[in-house]
Coordinates of C-alpha atoms in Angstrom, one line a residue:
Chain A
M264 CA 144.6 -34.9 -6.9
A265 CA 145.9 -37.0 -10.0
R266 CA 142.5 -38.5 -10.4
R267 CA 141.0 -35.0 -10.6
Y268 CA 143.4 -33.8 -13.3
L269 CA 143.7 -37.0 -15.3
P270 CA 140.5 -36.3 -17.3
V271 CA 141.6 -32.7 -18.0
A272 CA 144.6 -34.2 -19.7
A273 CA 142.7 -36.5 -21.7
F274 CA 140.3 -33.7 -22.8
A275 CA 143.1 -31.5 -23.8
G276 CA 144.5 -34.4 -25.8
L277 CA 141.0 -34.8 -27.5
I278 CA 141.1 -31.1 -28.4
V279 CA 144.5 -31.6 -30.0
A280 CA 143.3 -34.5 -31.8
I281 CA 140.1 -32.7 -33.3
Q282 CA 142.2 -30.0 -34.5
L283 CA 144.8 -32.4 -36.2
A284 CA 142.1 -34.5 -37.6
T285 CA 140.5 -31.4 -39.2
F286 CA 144.0 -30.3 -40.5
F287 CA 144.9 -33.6 -42.2
T288 CA 141.3 -34.1 -43.7
G289 CA 141.3 -30.4 -44.9
T290 CA 138.2 -29.4 -43.0
A291 CA 139.7 -26.7 -41.0
Y292 CA 136.5 -24.7 -41.4
H293 CA 134.9 -27.0 -38.8
L294 CA 137.1 -25.1 -36.2
T295 CA 135.1 -22.0 -36.4
Q296 CA 131.9 -23.8 -35.1
L297 CA 134.1 -25.8 -32.6
T298 CA 135.4 -22.4 -31.4
M299 CA 131.9 -21.1 -30.9
T300 CA 131.0 -24.3 -29.3
A301 CA 133.7 -23.8 -26.7
Y302 CA 132.3 -20.3 -25.5
Y303 CA 129.0 -22.0 -25.3
S304 CA 130.7 -24.7 -23.0
L305 CA 131.9 -22.0 -20.8
V306 CA 128.2 -21.1 -20.1
T307 CA 127.1 -24.8 -19.9
V308 CA 129.8 -25.7 -17.2
G309 CA 129.1 -22.6 -15.2
L310 CA 125.5 -23.6 -15.1
C311 CA 126.2 -27.1 -14.3
M312 CA 127.9 -26.0 -11.1
L313 CA 124.7 -24.0 -10.1
I314 CA 122.3 -26.7 -11.1
G315 CA 124.1 -29.7 -10.5
Y316 CA 126.1 -28.9 -7.2
A317 CA 124.4 -26.2 -5.7
G318 CA 120.9 -27.4 -6.6
Q319 CA 119.7 -24.2 -7.9
I320 CA 118.0 -23.9 -11.4
S321 CA 118.3 -21.0 -13.7
L322 CA 116.3 -20.6 -16.8
G323 CA 117.9 -17.1 -17.3
H324 CA 121.5 -17.7 -18.1
A325 CA 121.1 -16.3 -21.8
G326 CA 120.3 -13.1 -20.1
F327 CA 123.8 -13.0 -18.4
F328 CA 125.5 -14.1 -21.7
A329 CA 123.7 -11.2 -23.6
I330 CA 124.6 -8.8 -20.7
G331 CA 128.2 -9.7 -21.3
G332 CA 128.0 -9.7 -25.0
Y333 CA 125.9 -6.5 -25.5
V334 CA 127.9 -4.4 -23.0
T335 CA 131.1 -5.0 -24.8
A336 CA 129.7 -4.7 -28.2
F337 CA 128.2 -1.4 -27.3
L338 CA 131.3 0.1 -25.7
T339 CA 133.5 -1.0 -28.6
T340 CA 131.5 0.1 -31.2
C341 CA 130.1 3.6 -29.9
N342 CA 132.0 6.1 -31.5
L343 CA 132.9 8.5 -28.8
K344 CA 134.0 11.2 -31.4
L345 CA 130.3 12.0 -31.9
H346 CA 129.9 12.7 -28.0
P347 CA 132.9 14.9 -27.1
G348 CA 133.2 15.9 -23.3
V349 CA 135.1 16.0 -20.2
L350 CA 134.5 12.3 -19.6
V351 CA 135.6 11.2 -22.9
S352 CA 139.0 13.2 -22.8
V353 CA 139.5 11.9 -19.4
L354 CA 139.1 8.3 -20.5
E355 CA 141.2 8.9 -23.7
K356 CA 144.1 10.3 -21.4
S357 CA 144.1 7.3 -19.2
G358 CA 144.4 5.0 -22.1
L359 CA 141.0 3.3 -22.0
L360 CA 140.0 4.2 -25.4
V361 CA 141.4 3.4 -28.8
A362 CA 141.1 4.9 -32.3
R363 CA 140.5 2.7 -35.3
S364 CA 138.8 3.1 -38.6
D365 CA 135.7 1.4 -39.6
A366 CA 135.0 -0.6 -42.7
Y367 CA 134.5 2.5 -44.7
G368 CA 137.6 4.3 -43.6
G369 CA 135.8 6.7 -41.2
S370 CA 137.9 7.2 -37.9
L371 CA 136.3 5.7 -34.8
L372 CA 137.1 6.5 -31.0
T373 CA 135.7 3.6 -28.9
V374 CA 136.4 2.0 -25.5
H375 CA 139.3 -0.6 -25.7
P376 CA 138.1 -4.2 -25.5
W377 CA 139.8 -4.8 -22.1
P378 CA 138.1 -2.2 -20.2
A379 CA 134.9 -3.0 -22.0
C380 CA 135.1 -6.6 -20.9
G381 CA 135.9 -5.6 -17.3
V382 CA 132.7 -3.4 -17.4
A383 CA 130.7 -6.0 -18.8
I384 CA 131.6 -8.6 -16.2
L385 CA 131.3 -6.2 -13.5
L386 CA 127.7 -5.2 -14.6
A387 CA 126.9 -9.0 -14.8
V388 CA 128.1 -9.5 -11.2
V389 CA 126.2 -6.7 -9.8
I390 CA 123.0 -7.7 -11.8
A391 CA 123.4 -11.3 -10.5
Y392 CA 123.7 -10.2 -7.1
L393 CA 120.8 -8.0 -7.2
V394 CA 118.7 -10.6 -8.9
G395 CA 119.9 -13.5 -7.1
G396 CA 119.6 -12.2 -3.6
P397 CA 115.9 -12.1 -3.7
V398 CA 115.2 -14.8 -6.3
L399 CA 117.3 -17.6 -4.6
K400 CA 115.1 -17.6 -1.6
L401 CA 112.6 -19.4 -4.1
K402 CA 112.8 -23.1 -4.5
G403 CA 111.9 -25.4 -7.4
H404 CA 109.1 -24.2 -9.9
Y405 CA 109.2 -20.9 -8.2
L406 CA 112.9 -20.3 -8.8
A407 CA 112.6 -21.6 -12.3
M408 CA 109.7 -19.1 -13.2
A409 CA 111.7 -16.1 -11.4
T410 CA 114.9 -16.7 -13.5
L411 CA 112.6 -17.5 -16.6
G412 CA 111.4 -13.9 -16.0
F413 CA 114.6 -12.4 -15.5
G414 CA 115.8 -13.9 -19.0
I415 CA 112.6 -12.5 -20.6
I416 CA 113.3 -9.0 -19.3
V417 CA 116.7 -9.0 -20.6
Y418 CA 115.5 -10.2 -24.1
R419 CA 112.9 -7.7 -24.3
M420 CA 115.0 -5.0 -23.3
V421 CA 117.9 -5.7 -25.9
L422 CA 115.2 -6.0 -28.3
G423 CA 113.5 -2.8 -27.5
T424 CA 116.6 -0.7 -27.0
E425 CA 117.6 1.4 -30.1
F426 CA 121.3 2.0 -29.1
L427 CA 121.7 -1.9 -28.8
G428 CA 120.4 -2.3 -32.3
S429 CA 116.9 -3.4 -31.6
A430 CA 116.1 -6.5 -33.6
D431 CA 119.4 -6.0 -35.6
G432 CA 121.7 -6.3 -32.7
I433 CA 125.2 -4.9 -32.8
S434 CA 127.6 -5.5 -35.6
D435 CA 131.3 -4.6 -36.5
V436 CA 132.6 -5.4 -33.1
P437 CA 136.4 -5.4 -33.3
G438 CA 138.7 -8.3 -32.3
F439 CA 139.8 -8.7 -28.8
P440 CA 143.6 -8.1 -28.5
L441 CA 145.7 -10.4 -26.1
L442 CA 149.1 -9.6 -24.5
S443 CA 150.7 -11.9 -27.0
G444 CA 149.6 -10.0 -29.9
M445 CA 146.9 -12.7 -30.7
L446 CA 143.4 -11.3 -31.7
I447 CA 140.1 -13.0 -30.5
T448 CA 138.4 -12.7 -34.1
G449 CA 136.6 -14.8 -36.7
N450 CA 139.1 -14.2 -39.4
S451 CA 140.1 -17.5 -41.1
S452 CA 143.7 -16.6 -40.8
A453 CA 143.5 -16.9 -37.0
R454 CA 141.1 -20.0 -37.0
V455 CA 143.5 -22.4 -35.2
S456 CA 144.8 -20.0 -32.5
N457 CA 141.3 -19.0 -31.7
Y458 CA 140.3 -22.6 -31.4
Y459 CA 143.1 -23.4 -29.0
L460 CA 142.5 -20.2 -27.0
A461 CA 138.7 -20.8 -26.6
W462 CA 139.1 -24.5 -25.6
G463 CA 142.1 -23.4 -23.3
L464 CA 139.9 -21.2 -21.6
V465 CA 137.2 -23.9 -21.2
I466 CA 139.9 -26.3 -19.7
L467 CA 141.1 -23.5 -17.3
G468 CA 137.4 -23.0 -16.3
M469 CA 137.0 -26.7 -15.8
V470 CA 140.2 -26.9 -13.7
L471 CA 138.8 -24.0 -11.4
L472 CA 135.2 -25.8 -11.0
L473 CA 136.7 -29.2 -10.4
N474 CA 138.9 -27.7 -7.7
L475 CA 135.9 -26.0 -6.3
I476 CA 133.7 -29.2 -6.1
H477 CA 136.5 -31.1 -4.3
S478 CA 137.0 -28.2 -1.8
R479 CA 135.4 -27.4 1.5
V480 CA 133.0 -25.1 -0.4
G481 CA 132.1 -28.0 -2.8
R482 CA 131.4 -30.2 0.2
A483 CA 129.2 -27.4 1.6
L484 CA 127.2 -27.0 -1.7
A485 CA 126.7 -30.6 -1.9
A486 CA 125.2 -30.5 1.6
V487 CA 123.2 -27.6 0.7
H488 CA 121.9 -29.5 -2.2
G489 CA 121.2 -32.7 -0.3
A490 CA 119.6 -31.1 2.9
E491 CA 119.5 -27.5 3.1
D492 CA 118.2 -27.2 6.7
A493 CA 121.0 -29.6 8.0
A494 CA 123.6 -27.8 6.3
G495 CA 122.5 -24.6 8.0
A496 CA 122.7 -26.5 11.4
M497 CA 126.2 -27.2 10.6
G498 CA 126.9 -23.6 10.4
I499 CA 127.0 -23.3 6.5
P500 CA 125.5 -19.8 5.5
T501 CA 123.3 -21.5 2.9
A502 CA 121.8 -18.4 1.3
R503 CA 125.3 -16.8 0.8
Y504 CA 126.7 -19.9 -0.7
K505 CA 123.9 -20.4 -3.1
L506 CA 124.2 -16.6 -4.1
N507 CA 128.0 -16.8 -4.6
T508 CA 127.5 -19.8 -6.9
F509 CA 124.7 -18.0 -8.9
V510 CA 127.2 -15.1 -9.2
L511 CA 130.0 -17.5 -10.3
S512 CA 127.9 -19.2 -13.1
A513 CA 126.7 -15.7 -14.2
V514 CA 130.4 -14.7 -14.5
F515 CA 131.0 -17.8 -16.6
A516 CA 128.2 -16.9 -18.9
A517 CA 128.9 -13.0 -19.2
L518 CA 132.8 -13.8 -20.0
A519 CA 131.6 -16.4 -22.8
G520 CA 129.3 -13.7 -24.1
V521 CA 132.1 -11.1 -24.2
L522 CA 134.3 -13.3 -26.1
L523 CA 132.0 -15.0 -28.5
T524 CA 130.7 -11.3 -29.4
H525 CA 134.4 -10.4 -30.3
Y526 CA 134.9 -13.7 -32.2
N527 CA 131.6 -13.5 -34.0
G528 CA 132.0 -9.6 -34.5
G529 CA 128.6 -8.9 -33.2
I530 CA 125.6 -10.1 -31.2
G531 CA 121.8 -10.2 -31.9
P532 CA 118.8 -10.4 -29.4
S533 CA 118.5 -14.2 -30.2
E534 CA 121.6 -14.7 -27.9
A535 CA 119.4 -13.5 -25.1
G536 CA 116.4 -15.5 -26.0
V537 CA 114.6 -18.0 -23.6
M538 CA 115.2 -20.9 -26.0
K539 CA 118.9 -20.3 -25.5
S540 CA 118.5 -20.6 -21.8
V541 CA 116.4 -23.7 -22.1
R542 CA 119.2 -24.9 -24.4
Y543 CA 121.7 -24.5 -21.8
V544 CA 119.7 -26.2 -19.1
A545 CA 119.0 -29.1 -21.5
I546 CA 122.6 -29.8 -22.2
V547 CA 123.3 -29.9 -18.3
A548 CA 120.4 -32.1 -17.9
I549 CA 121.6 -34.5 -20.5
G550 CA 125.0 -34.5 -19.2
G551 CA 123.8 -35.9 -15.8
M552 CA 123.1 -32.6 -13.7
A553 CA 126.0 -33.1 -11.2
N554 CA 128.6 -34.2 -13.7
L555 CA 130.9 -31.3 -15.1
W556 CA 132.3 -33.7 -17.6
G557 CA 128.9 -34.8 -18.8
A558 CA 127.8 -31.3 -19.2
L559 CA 131.0 -30.5 -21.2
S560 CA 131.0 -33.5 -23.6
M561 CA 127.2 -33.1 -24.3
S562 CA 127.8 -29.3 -25.0
L563 CA 130.7 -30.0 -27.4
V564 CA 128.4 -32.7 -29.3
L565 CA 125.1 -30.9 -29.4
N566 CA 126.4 -27.3 -29.9
Y567 CA 128.7 -28.4 -32.6
L568 CA 125.8 -30.3 -34.4
S569 CA 123.4 -27.5 -33.9
L570 CA 125.9 -24.7 -35.2
R571 CA 126.7 -27.0 -38.2
G572 CA 122.8 -26.9 -38.9
Y573 CA 122.4 -30.6 -38.5
F574 CA 119.1 -29.8 -36.7
G575 CA 117.9 -27.6 -39.6
T576 CA 114.9 -25.4 -38.7
Y577 CA 114.1 -27.7 -35.7
D578 CA 117.1 -26.5 -33.9
D579 CA 115.4 -25.1 -30.9
A580 CA 112.7 -27.9 -31.0
V581 CA 115.4 -30.5 -30.9
F582 CA 116.7 -29.1 -27.4
G583 CA 113.1 -28.9 -26.1
V584 CA 112.5 -32.6 -27.2
I585 CA 115.7 -33.6 -25.5
L586 CA 114.8 -32.0 -22.2
I587 CA 111.5 -33.7 -22.2
L588 CA 112.9 -37.2 -23.1
I589 CA 115.7 -36.7 -20.5
M590 CA 113.2 -35.7 -17.8
L591 CA 111.1 -38.8 -18.7
F592 CA 113.4 -41.6 -19.2
A593 CA 116.7 -40.7 -17.9
P594 CA 116.6 -37.8 -15.1
D595 CA 120.1 -38.7 -14.1
G596 CA 121.4 -37.9 -17.7
L597 CA 122.7 -39.8 -20.5
L598 CA 126.2 -40.2 -19.0
R599 CA 125.1 -41.3 -15.5
R600 CA 128.4 -41.6 -13.3
H601 CA 126.7 -44.8 -11.7
I602 CA 126.5 -46.8 -14.9
L603 CA 129.7 -48.6 -14.0
S604 CA 128.6 -49.4 -10.5
D605 CA 125.2 -50.4 -11.6
L606 CA 126.7 -53.0 -14.1
K607 CA 129.0 -54.3 -11.4
R608 CA 126.2 -54.6 -9.0
A609 CA 124.1 -56.4 -11.6
V610 CA 127.0 -58.8 -12.3
S611 CA 127.9 -59.6 -8.9
R612 CA 124.3 -59.9 -7.4
N613 CA 123.6 -63.4 -6.2
P614 CA 120.4 -65.0 -4.7
A615 CA 121.7 -65.1 -1.2
E616 CA 122.5 -61.5 -0.9
E617 CA 119.1 -60.8 -2.4
E618 CA 117.3 -62.7 0.2
A619 CA 119.3 -61.4 3.0
S620 CA 118.2 -57.8 2.0
Chain B
M70 CA 127.6 -22.0 35.5
T71 CA 124.6 -21.7 33.1
L72 CA 125.5 -22.3 29.5
L73 CA 122.0 -21.9 28.0
S74 CA 119.1 -19.7 29.5
V75 CA 115.6 -19.8 28.0
R76 CA 113.7 -16.8 29.3
G77 CA 110.0 -16.7 28.8
I78 CA 109.8 -17.5 25.3
S79 CA 106.6 -18.0 23.3
K80 CA 105.5 -19.2 19.8
R81 CA 102.2 -19.0 18.0
F82 CA 101.3 -20.7 14.8
G83 CA 97.9 -19.2 13.9
G84 CA 95.4 -20.3 16.3
L85 CA 97.9 -22.6 18.1
Q86 CA 99.9 -21.5 21.1
A87 CA 102.7 -23.9 20.4
V88 CA 105.0 -22.6 23.3
S89 CA 104.0 -20.0 25.9
D90 CA 106.2 -18.3 28.3
L91 CA 108.8 -21.1 28.8
S92 CA 112.0 -20.6 30.8
F93 CA 114.6 -23.0 31.8
D94 CA 118.4 -23.2 32.2
V95 CA 120.9 -25.5 31.1
A96 CA 124.0 -25.9 33.3
A97 CA 127.4 -26.2 31.6
G98 CA 128.6 -29.8 31.6
S99 CA 125.0 -31.4 32.4
I100 CA 122.7 -33.5 30.4
K101 CA 119.3 -32.1 30.4
A102 CA 116.2 -33.7 28.8
L103 CA 113.0 -32.0 27.6
I104 CA 109.9 -34.4 27.9
G105 CA 106.4 -34.3 27.1
P106 CA 103.3 -36.0 25.5
N107 CA 103.2 -35.8 21.6
G108 CA 102.4 -32.5 20.3
A109 CA 103.6 -30.8 23.7
G110 CA 105.7 -28.5 21.5
K111 CA 109.3 -29.9 22.2
T112 CA 110.5 -29.9 18.6
T113 CA 109.3 -26.3 18.3
I114 CA 111.2 -25.5 21.4
F115 CA 114.1 -27.0 19.8
N116 CA 113.6 -25.0 16.5
L117 CA 113.4 -21.8 18.7
I118 CA 116.5 -22.4 20.4
S119 CA 118.7 -23.4 17.5
G120 CA 117.5 -20.5 15.3
F121 CA 115.3 -22.5 13.0
L122 CA 112.3 -20.2 14.1
P123 CA 112.3 -16.9 15.7
P124 CA 110.4 -16.7 19.0
D125 CA 107.4 -14.1 19.1
C126 CA 108.8 -12.9 22.5
G127 CA 111.3 -13.9 25.2
E128 CA 115.1 -14.1 25.4
I129 CA 117.5 -16.9 24.6
V130 CA 121.0 -16.5 26.1
F131 CA 123.8 -18.9 25.0
G132 CA 127.3 -18.4 26.5
G133 CA 126.5 -15.2 27.8
A134 CA 125.2 -13.7 24.4
E135 CA 121.6 -13.2 23.3
I136 CA 120.8 -15.5 20.4
H137 CA 117.3 -15.2 19.7
G138 CA 116.7 -13.7 16.3
M139 CA 120.0 -15.2 14.9
S140 CA 119.7 -17.7 12.1
S141 CA 120.5 -21.3 12.3
C142 CA 124.0 -21.0 10.9
E143 CA 125.0 -18.2 13.2
V144 CA 123.8 -20.1 16.2
A145 CA 125.8 -23.2 15.1
A146 CA 128.9 -21.1 14.6
R147 CA 128.5 -19.9 18.2
G148 CA 129.0 -23.6 19.3
M149 CA 125.3 -24.9 19.4
V150 CA 124.7 -27.9 17.2
R151 CA 121.5 -29.9 16.6
T152 CA 120.4 -33.2 15.2
F153 CA 116.9 -33.8 13.7
Q154 CA 114.0 -36.0 14.9
H155 CA 114.0 -37.4 11.2
I156 CA 117.5 -38.1 10.2
R157 CA 118.8 -35.5 8.0
L158 CA 122.2 -36.8 6.6
F159 CA 123.5 -35.5 3.3
P160 CA 122.5 -38.0 0.4
K161 CA 125.0 -38.9 -2.2
M162 CA 127.9 -38.3 0.3
T163 CA 130.0 -41.0 2.0
V164 CA 130.0 -41.2 6.0
L165 CA 133.4 -39.4 5.9
E166 CA 132.1 -36.7 3.7
N167 CA 129.0 -36.1 5.9
I168 CA 131.3 -36.0 8.9
M169 CA 133.7 -33.7 7.1
V170 CA 130.8 -31.1 6.6
G171 CA 130.8 -31.0 10.3
R172 CA 134.4 -29.3 10.3
H173 CA 132.9 -26.6 8.3
I174 CA 132.8 -23.9 10.9
H175 CA 136.4 -24.8 12.0
S176 CA 137.9 -24.2 8.6
R177 CA 137.9 -21.2 6.4
A178 CA 138.7 -22.0 2.5
G179 CA 136.3 -20.0 0.5
F180 CA 135.3 -19.9 -3.2
L181 CA 138.4 -18.3 -4.6
A182 CA 140.7 -20.5 -2.3
G183 CA 138.8 -23.5 -3.4
M184 CA 139.0 -22.7 -7.1
L185 CA 142.6 -21.7 -7.0
N186 CA 143.3 -24.8 -4.9
L187 CA 145.5 -22.5 -2.8
P188 CA 148.4 -24.3 -0.7
F189 CA 146.9 -23.4 2.7
T190 CA 143.7 -25.4 1.6
W191 CA 145.8 -28.6 1.4
G192 CA 146.8 -28.7 5.1
E193 CA 143.3 -27.7 6.2
E194 CA 141.7 -30.5 4.2
R195 CA 144.2 -32.9 5.8
R196 CA 143.2 -31.9 9.2
I197 CA 139.5 -31.8 8.4
R198 CA 140.1 -35.5 7.3
E199 CA 142.0 -36.5 10.2
K200 CA 139.8 -35.1 12.7
S201 CA 136.9 -36.7 10.9
F202 CA 138.5 -40.1 11.0
E203 CA 139.2 -39.5 14.8
I204 CA 135.5 -39.0 15.3
M205 CA 134.5 -42.0 13.3
E206 CA 137.0 -44.3 15.4
L207 CA 135.4 -42.7 18.6
L208 CA 132.0 -43.7 17.5
G209 CA 133.0 -47.1 16.0
I210 CA 132.0 -46.4 12.4
G211 CA 135.6 -46.1 10.9
A212 CA 134.8 -49.2 8.8
H213 CA 131.9 -47.4 7.1
A214 CA 134.0 -44.2 6.1
G215 CA 133.5 -44.9 2.4
T216 CA 130.0 -46.0 2.4
E217 CA 127.2 -43.6 1.3
A218 CA 125.7 -42.6 4.5
I219 CA 122.0 -43.0 3.9
S220 CA 122.7 -46.6 2.8
L221 CA 123.6 -47.4 6.4
A222 CA 121.2 -49.1 8.7
Y223 CA 119.0 -46.7 10.6
G224 CA 120.8 -47.0 13.9
Q225 CA 124.2 -46.3 12.4
Q226 CA 122.7 -43.5 10.5
R227 CA 121.7 -41.9 13.9
V228 CA 125.6 -42.5 15.1
V229 CA 126.6 -40.7 11.9
E230 CA 124.3 -37.9 12.4
V231 CA 125.7 -37.5 16.2
G232 CA 129.2 -37.8 14.7
R233 CA 128.8 -34.9 12.2
A234 CA 127.4 -32.7 15.0
L235 CA 130.5 -33.7 17.2
A236 CA 132.7 -32.7 14.4
C237 CA 131.5 -29.1 14.9
E238 CA 133.0 -29.6 18.3
P239 CA 130.0 -27.8 20.0
K240 CA 129.7 -26.4 23.4
L241 CA 126.0 -27.5 23.5
L242 CA 124.6 -30.4 21.7
L243 CA 120.8 -30.6 20.8
L244 CA 119.5 -34.1 20.4
D245 CA 116.0 -34.4 19.0
E246 CA 114.9 -38.0 19.7
P247 CA 118.3 -39.5 19.3
A248 CA 116.6 -43.0 20.2
A249 CA 113.7 -42.7 17.9
G250 CA 113.4 -45.9 15.7
L251 CA 116.3 -47.7 17.6
N252 CA 115.9 -51.0 19.1
M253 CA 116.8 -51.8 22.8
R254 CA 120.3 -52.7 22.3
E255 CA 120.9 -49.6 20.1
T256 CA 119.1 -47.4 22.5
N257 CA 121.4 -48.6 25.4
E258 CA 124.5 -47.9 23.1
M259 CA 123.1 -44.4 22.4
G260 CA 122.6 -43.8 26.1
R261 CA 126.2 -44.8 26.6
L262 CA 127.4 -42.6 23.7
I263 CA 125.5 -39.6 25.0
S264 CA 127.1 -40.1 28.5
R265 CA 130.5 -40.2 26.8
I266 CA 129.9 -37.0 24.9
R267 CA 129.1 -35.4 28.2
E268 CA 132.4 -36.8 29.6
M269 CA 134.2 -35.0 26.6
G270 CA 132.9 -31.7 28.1
V271 CA 130.1 -31.2 25.6
T272 CA 126.7 -30.1 27.4
V273 CA 123.7 -32.1 26.1
L274 CA 120.0 -31.0 25.7
L275 CA 117.8 -33.8 24.4
V276 CA 114.1 -34.4 23.5
E277 CA 113.5 -38.1 24.2
H278 CA 110.2 -40.3 24.5
D279 CA 112.2 -43.4 25.8
M280 CA 111.8 -42.7 29.6
S281 CA 114.1 -45.4 30.7
L282 CA 116.7 -43.8 28.6
V283 CA 115.9 -40.3 29.9
M284 CA 115.8 -41.4 33.6
K285 CA 119.0 -43.1 33.4
I286 CA 121.2 -40.6 31.6
S287 CA 119.9 -37.0 32.5
D288 CA 120.8 -34.8 35.4
E289 CA 117.6 -32.7 35.1
V290 CA 114.3 -33.2 33.3
V291 CA 112.0 -30.5 32.1
V292 CA 108.3 -31.5 31.3
V293 CA 106.3 -29.7 28.8
S294 CA 102.6 -30.0 28.2
Y295 CA 100.5 -27.8 25.6
G296 CA 103.6 -25.4 25.3
E297 CA 103.9 -24.9 29.0
K298 CA 106.5 -26.1 31.5
I299 CA 104.8 -28.2 34.3
A300 CA 107.7 -29.4 36.1
E301 CA 111.6 -29.2 36.2
D302 CA 113.5 -31.5 38.5
R303 CA 115.9 -34.4 38.9
P304 CA 114.6 -37.7 37.2
L305 CA 113.6 -39.3 40.4
A306 CA 111.5 -36.4 41.6
I307 CA 109.9 -36.3 38.1
Q308 CA 108.8 -39.7 38.2
K309 CA 107.0 -38.8 41.4
N310 CA 105.6 -35.8 40.3
R311 CA 101.6 -35.7 40.3
E312 CA 101.2 -33.3 37.5
V313 CA 103.6 -35.3 35.3
I314 CA 101.8 -38.5 36.0
R315 CA 98.6 -36.8 35.3
V316 CA 99.5 -35.4 31.9
Y317 CA 101.2 -38.6 31.0
L318 CA 98.5 -41.2 32.3
G319 CA 95.4 -39.1 32.4
D320 CA 93.2 -37.8 35.4
D321 CA 92.2 -41.1 36.8
A322 CA 95.6 -42.5 37.4

């Protein structure tokens, strides 16, 4: 139990250390990209659960991220004053709407971010069940292609839908108010609190996933991954477990989409793009597939570098190259969990043992 | 009392009639063997009974309920658990973890309970662990609890697979060639283990090629050839059955 949470505490320490470092070096502006990195990391660790532990690939998770982001962006910016009706007045009376003014002083009546977030997550769950049900019957390349198809559909739909802003996306999304009076927003005055909030959510997500992989369900998922027919013969409902994990990872992606959209104040179709999905998979792969900490640390480093523009115009290409190199030379990821035991074995190996085997 | 009743099941793969109109019963508390030459359809019969394949026609009744058409996982939940001809242990998992998976149907922590690490799961996990250790001690593999299961010697992997099935506390255990790939000493141990499993109150149906093992431990033997039953009797009578001798040794024997 303690062994499970010790790395969590260490990671929390790292997050605090990074913030202190930016504070003392006067580089607090880095926290903006680091906060965005946190939300992308939420997608990555959820996807890591699906790929690494349940053994199912998805090349469409940017689609779930976009569903979350676009739904909340649309609902919190669509001015319902322009569409009066019975439904609007009922919603207004039940307190689900909020009145505010836009950048030009015009008055707006929109859905409050909390119910918008609820709708976004709910829609992601429903779509994940509808898509995952039939698609997860496929294996290997076929599953990869089917999920890729799903991602492309979402991308083309947001690109081609006028009320979702087509190629421009949706902007002027308000901040997301929390109970404590805090606001999820990109304003530089709220930089530090947003940094801690975002990484706090990642840590919470990590605790939930770490608990899961050490539970009865985690064991069953490992069994499904290792030998699906034998898992079925042990009474594990393999299809349902795969589907539940798919939906769980979709919820992580959609929640990240919702919160990052409020943080950035908008969302564009590039967030739904196929290259984003490839990027998430590449990070899970370089982290070592069945390694939540590997996925998280690689996400922290690579997303940060990417968002700071270190990869320049080759941004997407870098992640493609990473995926190819990892598959060729280190299919177990850069941060293999077995490195230590491999070293120990190499050191302790003696000729007599070698002969015996 | 009949635990399993197979009534007129058939299965066709394209042009091959793998199983045709096969019927037999397995009495509760007995050891029954299913034998036949290579390609006779024994493993297909196992797949049909355990829900891995749906039969084209016929009925399978287990513990009083019709189970044909159920999935393998539903069949397992009803208390019929199988092993595989080619060992199917879970890779990257220890012997203990492999056996703990066998406790799946006797525990209930789901996704939410697992993620939230709810208190009721702690006791459940402890009981899963205790029961698994109990089974490992029974089978004499307790010393390997922390070893990756697929790194064990072949004979021990078979024992782990049987242990994993026993962890399900099945009413009926289907063993698909439990002695395949074992040496003579290991085969004898496997025979003793199967007898002990029966003494624990578990009914056993096995497919096996090792005739001396089959004759030694079985109460009854079913012989199949080209998907059809050609004999069903006690081991001694089977050994003298002319038809059985003919399919095994040819017409001139």
